[in-house]
Coordinates of C-alpha atoms and ligand atoms in Angstrom, one line a residue:
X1 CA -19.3 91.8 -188.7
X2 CA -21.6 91.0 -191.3
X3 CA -23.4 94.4 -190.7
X4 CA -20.6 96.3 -191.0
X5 CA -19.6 94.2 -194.4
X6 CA -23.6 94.8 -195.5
X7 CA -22.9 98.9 -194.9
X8 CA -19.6 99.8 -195.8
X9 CA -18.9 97.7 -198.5
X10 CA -22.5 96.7 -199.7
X11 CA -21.8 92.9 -199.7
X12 CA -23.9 90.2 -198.2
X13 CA -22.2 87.6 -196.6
X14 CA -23.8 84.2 -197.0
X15 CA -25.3 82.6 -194.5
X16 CA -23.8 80.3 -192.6
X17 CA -20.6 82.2 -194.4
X18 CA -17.8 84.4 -193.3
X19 CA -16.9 88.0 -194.3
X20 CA -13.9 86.6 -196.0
X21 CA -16.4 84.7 -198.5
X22 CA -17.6 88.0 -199.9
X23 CA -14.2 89.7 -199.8
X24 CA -14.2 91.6 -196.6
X25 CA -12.0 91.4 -193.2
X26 CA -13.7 93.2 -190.2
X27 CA -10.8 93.3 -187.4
X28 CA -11.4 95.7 -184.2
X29 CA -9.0 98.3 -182.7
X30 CA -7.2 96.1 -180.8
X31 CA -6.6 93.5 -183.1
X32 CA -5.3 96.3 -186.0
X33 CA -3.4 98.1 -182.7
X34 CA -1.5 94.3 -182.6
X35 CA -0.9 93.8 -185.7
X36 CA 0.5 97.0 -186.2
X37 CA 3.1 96.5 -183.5
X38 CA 4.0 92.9 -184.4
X39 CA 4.8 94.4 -188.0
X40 CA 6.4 97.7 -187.2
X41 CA 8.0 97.4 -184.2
X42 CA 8.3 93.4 -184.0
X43 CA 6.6 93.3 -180.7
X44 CA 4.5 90.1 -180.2
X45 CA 1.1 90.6 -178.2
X46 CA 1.7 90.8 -174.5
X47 CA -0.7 92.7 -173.1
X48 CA -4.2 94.3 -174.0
X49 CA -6.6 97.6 -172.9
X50 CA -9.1 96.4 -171.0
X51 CA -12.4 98.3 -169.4
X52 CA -12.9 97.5 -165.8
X53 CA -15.9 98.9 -165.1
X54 CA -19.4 98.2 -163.1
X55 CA -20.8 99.2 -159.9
X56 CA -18.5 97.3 -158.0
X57 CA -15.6 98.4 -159.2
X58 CA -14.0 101.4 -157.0
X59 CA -12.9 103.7 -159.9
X60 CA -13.6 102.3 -163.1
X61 CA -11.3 102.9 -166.1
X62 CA -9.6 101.5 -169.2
X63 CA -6.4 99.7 -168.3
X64 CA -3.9 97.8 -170.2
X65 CA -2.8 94.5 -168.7
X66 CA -0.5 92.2 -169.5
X67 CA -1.5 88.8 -170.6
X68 CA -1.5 86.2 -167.9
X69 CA -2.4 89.1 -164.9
X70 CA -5.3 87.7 -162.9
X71 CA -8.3 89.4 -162.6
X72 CA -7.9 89.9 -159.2
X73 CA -5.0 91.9 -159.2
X74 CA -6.6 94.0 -162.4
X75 CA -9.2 95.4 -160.0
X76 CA -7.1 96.0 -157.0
X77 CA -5.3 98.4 -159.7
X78 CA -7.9 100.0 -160.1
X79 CA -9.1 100.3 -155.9
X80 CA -11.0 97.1 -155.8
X81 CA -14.5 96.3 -155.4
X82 CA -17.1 98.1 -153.7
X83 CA -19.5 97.0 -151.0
X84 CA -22.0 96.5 -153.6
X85 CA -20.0 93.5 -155.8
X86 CA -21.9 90.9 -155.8
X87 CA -21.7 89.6 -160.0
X88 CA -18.3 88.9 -162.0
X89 CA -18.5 88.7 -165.7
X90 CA -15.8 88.5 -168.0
X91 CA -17.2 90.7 -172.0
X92 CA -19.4 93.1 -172.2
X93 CA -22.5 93.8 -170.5
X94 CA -24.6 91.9 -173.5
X95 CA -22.7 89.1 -174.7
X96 CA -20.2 88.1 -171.6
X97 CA -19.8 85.4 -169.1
X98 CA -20.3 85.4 -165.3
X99 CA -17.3 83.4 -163.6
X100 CA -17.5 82.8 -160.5
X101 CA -13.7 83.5 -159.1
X102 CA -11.8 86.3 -160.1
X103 CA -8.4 84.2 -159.8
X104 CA -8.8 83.7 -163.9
X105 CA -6.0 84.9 -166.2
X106 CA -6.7 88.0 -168.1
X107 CA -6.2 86.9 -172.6
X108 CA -6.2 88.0 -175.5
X109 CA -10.4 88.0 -176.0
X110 CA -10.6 89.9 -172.2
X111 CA -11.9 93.3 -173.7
X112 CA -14.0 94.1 -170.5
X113 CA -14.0 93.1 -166.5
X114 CA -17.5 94.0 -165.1
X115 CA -18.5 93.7 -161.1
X116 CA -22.1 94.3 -160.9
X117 CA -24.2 94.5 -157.7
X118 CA -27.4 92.9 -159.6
X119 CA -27.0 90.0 -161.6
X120 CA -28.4 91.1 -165.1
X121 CA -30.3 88.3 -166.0
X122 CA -31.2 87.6 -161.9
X123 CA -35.3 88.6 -162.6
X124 CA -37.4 86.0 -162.6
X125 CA -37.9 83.9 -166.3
X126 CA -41.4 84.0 -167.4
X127 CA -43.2 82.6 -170.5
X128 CA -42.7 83.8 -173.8
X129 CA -46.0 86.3 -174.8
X130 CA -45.4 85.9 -178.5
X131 CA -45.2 89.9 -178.4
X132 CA -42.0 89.9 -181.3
X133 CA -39.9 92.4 -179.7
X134 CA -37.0 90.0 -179.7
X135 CA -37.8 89.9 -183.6
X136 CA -37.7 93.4 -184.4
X137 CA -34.5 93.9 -182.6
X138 CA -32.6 91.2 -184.0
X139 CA -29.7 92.8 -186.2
X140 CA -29.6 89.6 -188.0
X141 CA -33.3 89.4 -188.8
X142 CA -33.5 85.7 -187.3
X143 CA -37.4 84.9 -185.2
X144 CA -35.4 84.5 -181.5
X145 CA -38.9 83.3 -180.2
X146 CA -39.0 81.1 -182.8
X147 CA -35.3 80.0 -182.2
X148 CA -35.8 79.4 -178.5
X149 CA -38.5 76.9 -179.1
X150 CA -37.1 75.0 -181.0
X151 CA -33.5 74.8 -179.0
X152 CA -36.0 74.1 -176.0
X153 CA -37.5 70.7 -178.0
X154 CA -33.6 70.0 -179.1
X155 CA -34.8 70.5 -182.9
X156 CA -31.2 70.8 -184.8
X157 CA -33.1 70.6 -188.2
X158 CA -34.8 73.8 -187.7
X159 CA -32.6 75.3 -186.0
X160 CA -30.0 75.2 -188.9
X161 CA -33.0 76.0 -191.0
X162 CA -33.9 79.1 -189.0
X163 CA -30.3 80.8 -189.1
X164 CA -29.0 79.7 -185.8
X165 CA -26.0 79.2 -186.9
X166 CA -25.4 83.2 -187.9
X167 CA -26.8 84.6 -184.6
X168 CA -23.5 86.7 -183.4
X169 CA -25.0 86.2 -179.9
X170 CA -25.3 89.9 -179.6
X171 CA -27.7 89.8 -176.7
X172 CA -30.1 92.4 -177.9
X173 CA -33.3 90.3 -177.8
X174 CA -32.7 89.1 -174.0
X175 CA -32.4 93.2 -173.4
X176 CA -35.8 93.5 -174.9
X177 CA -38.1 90.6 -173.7
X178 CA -40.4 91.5 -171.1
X179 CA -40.3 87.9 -169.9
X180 CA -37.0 88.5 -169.2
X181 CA -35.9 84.7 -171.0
X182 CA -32.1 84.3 -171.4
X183 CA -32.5 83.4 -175.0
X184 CA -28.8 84.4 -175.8
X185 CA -27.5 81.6 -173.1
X186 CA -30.0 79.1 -175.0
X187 CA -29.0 79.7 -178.2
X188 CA -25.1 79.5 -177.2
X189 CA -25.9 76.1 -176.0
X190 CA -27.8 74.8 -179.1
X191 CA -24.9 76.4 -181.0
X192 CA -22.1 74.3 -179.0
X193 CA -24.6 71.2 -179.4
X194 CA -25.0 72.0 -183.1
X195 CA -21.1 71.7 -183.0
X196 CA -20.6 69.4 -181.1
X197 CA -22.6 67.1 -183.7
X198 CA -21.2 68.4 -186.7
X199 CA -17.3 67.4 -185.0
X200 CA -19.2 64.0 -184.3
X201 CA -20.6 63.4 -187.8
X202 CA -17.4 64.8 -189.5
X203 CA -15.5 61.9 -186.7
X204 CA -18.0 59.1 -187.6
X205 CA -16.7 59.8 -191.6
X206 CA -14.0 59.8 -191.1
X207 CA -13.7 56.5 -189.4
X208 CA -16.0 54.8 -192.4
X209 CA -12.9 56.1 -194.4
X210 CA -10.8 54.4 -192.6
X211 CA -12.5 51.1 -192.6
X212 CA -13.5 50.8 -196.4
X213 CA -9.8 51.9 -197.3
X214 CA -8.5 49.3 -195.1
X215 CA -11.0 46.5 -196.0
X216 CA -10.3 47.4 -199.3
X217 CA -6.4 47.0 -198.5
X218 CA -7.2 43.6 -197.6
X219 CA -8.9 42.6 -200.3
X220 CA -5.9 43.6 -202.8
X221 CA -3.7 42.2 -200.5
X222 CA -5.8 38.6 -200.8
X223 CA -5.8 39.0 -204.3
X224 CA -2.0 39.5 -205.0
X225 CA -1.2 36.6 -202.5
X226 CA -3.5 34.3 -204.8
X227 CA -2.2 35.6 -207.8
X228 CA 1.4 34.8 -206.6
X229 CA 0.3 31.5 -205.7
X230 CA -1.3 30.5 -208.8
X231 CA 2.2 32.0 -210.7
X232 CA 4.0 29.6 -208.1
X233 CA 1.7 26.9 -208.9
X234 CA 2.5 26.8 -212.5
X235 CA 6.0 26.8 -211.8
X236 CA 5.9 23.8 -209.4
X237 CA 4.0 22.3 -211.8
X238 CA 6.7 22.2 -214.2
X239 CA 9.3 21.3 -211.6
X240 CA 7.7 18.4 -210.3
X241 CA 6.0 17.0 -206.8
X242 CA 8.7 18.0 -204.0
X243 CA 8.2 21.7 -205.4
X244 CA 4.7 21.7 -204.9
X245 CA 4.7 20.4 -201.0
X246 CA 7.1 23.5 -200.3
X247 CA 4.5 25.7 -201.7
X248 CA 1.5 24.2 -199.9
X249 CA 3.9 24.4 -196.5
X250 CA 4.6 27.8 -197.5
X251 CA 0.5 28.7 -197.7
X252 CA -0.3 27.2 -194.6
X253 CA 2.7 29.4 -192.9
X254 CA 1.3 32.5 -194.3
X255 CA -2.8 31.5 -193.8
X256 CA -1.9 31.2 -189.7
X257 CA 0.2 34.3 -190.0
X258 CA -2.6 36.2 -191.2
Ligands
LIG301 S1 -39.4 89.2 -176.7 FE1 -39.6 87.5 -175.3 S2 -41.8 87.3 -174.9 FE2 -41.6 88.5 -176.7 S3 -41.7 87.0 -178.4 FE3 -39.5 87.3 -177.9 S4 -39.1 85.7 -176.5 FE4 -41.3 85.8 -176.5
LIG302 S1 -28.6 87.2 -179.8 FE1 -30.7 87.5 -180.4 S2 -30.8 89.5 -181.3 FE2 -28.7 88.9 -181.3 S3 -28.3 87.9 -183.3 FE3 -28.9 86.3 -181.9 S4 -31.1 86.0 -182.0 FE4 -30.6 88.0 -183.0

């Protein structure tokens, strides 16, 4: 997205930033396609085009499903798999997920069912060479080597400083690496960890909230009670003894209450 913002309308969004920040909406085919029938013809989104495809699959195609259809029954539509299915993975070839049963719904975000007879990322993982392929790939202009090292020692702080959070997990510097390192898969982790912190930080403020407004309750409701008493105390002053038992009964009431 931010590409397309950069070339079409010139903008730059920020990092860490959406298109929105700069001005710009990027929506796909599909999503316009939806929109368009919600608005004209008051359809809702029920179903999708999606592109079953792969070695595995009998006779690929695009198809449109209806939400909710399982995968399974997708590619029996379209003959079923070959002898040679042996991988399942839900997105494209670069950026989607293997699943391991095809008895999963098709949604909204299914734009691609692929059944492969090699596992792309199945060769061997060796060590990083330094070489900076993954670098001069990198649509987003981020150091991936660089990234991966530090989501390997579980550095947050440089990871945030080094752009993680605006890799769009494109998977073009796993394509690349000749040590074949899934460096997409580990940076979608650090990203969900990176998250997953931020919910936890955002959770532990809000709870200090909590406690200095309600500590801070108490304290007004302490002072009011005292103030009240020392207004009742003057009066039973000028009423005379029995009036100031009541009130001393009355405080120890309220003292074991609290
Ligand atoms: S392409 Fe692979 S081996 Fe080369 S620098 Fe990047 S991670 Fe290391
Ligand atoms: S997946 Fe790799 S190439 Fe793509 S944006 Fe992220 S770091 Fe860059």
């Amino acid at each position: 997205e931010d590409q397309l913002v950069q070339l079409v309308a010139n903008r730059e969004v920020p990092s860490g930033g959406l298109p929105t920040d700069v001005g710009c909406l990027v929506q796909n085919v599909g999503t316009a396609a939806a929109i368009f029938d919600w608005i004209v013809s008051n359809e809702p989104l029920v179903s999708r085009v999606t592109t079953v495809t792969g070695d595995g699959i009998a006779r690929p195609m695009n198809v449109r499903v209806r939400l909710g259809t399982t995968i399974a029954d997708v590619v029996n539509f379209v003959g079923g798999y070959t002898e040679r299915a042996q991988h399942l993975i839900v997105g494209g070839p670069m950026t989607g997920k293997s699943i391991t049963t095809d008895r999963v719904p098709v949604v909204k975000a299914t734009n691609c069912i692929l059944a492969l007879s090699v596992h792309p990322s199945v060769a061997e993982e060796m060590p990083c060479i330094r070489c900076g392929d993954c670098a001069a790939v990198c649509p987003i202009q981020l150091l991936p080597q660089q990234l991966f090292w530090y989501a390997c020692a579980d550095d947050e702080d440089r990871l945030r400083k080094q752009g993680l959070t605006d890799c769009i997990e494109c998977g073009c510097c796993d394509l690349v690496c000749p040590s074949r390192i899934s460096l997409t898969a580990n940076f979608r982790i650090a990203k969900a960890r990176i998250r997953e912190m931020a919910d936890e930080k955002a959770r532990a403020e809000r709870a200090r909230a909590r406690f200095e407004a309600r500590t801070e309750r108490i304290e007004r409701d302490r002072l009011a009670r005292e103030e009240e008493l020392a207004r009742q105390k003057e009066q039973a002053k000028l009423a005379g003894p029995a009036a100031i038992a009541e009130i001393l009964k009355r405080r120890q009431r309220t003292d074991k209450d609290d």
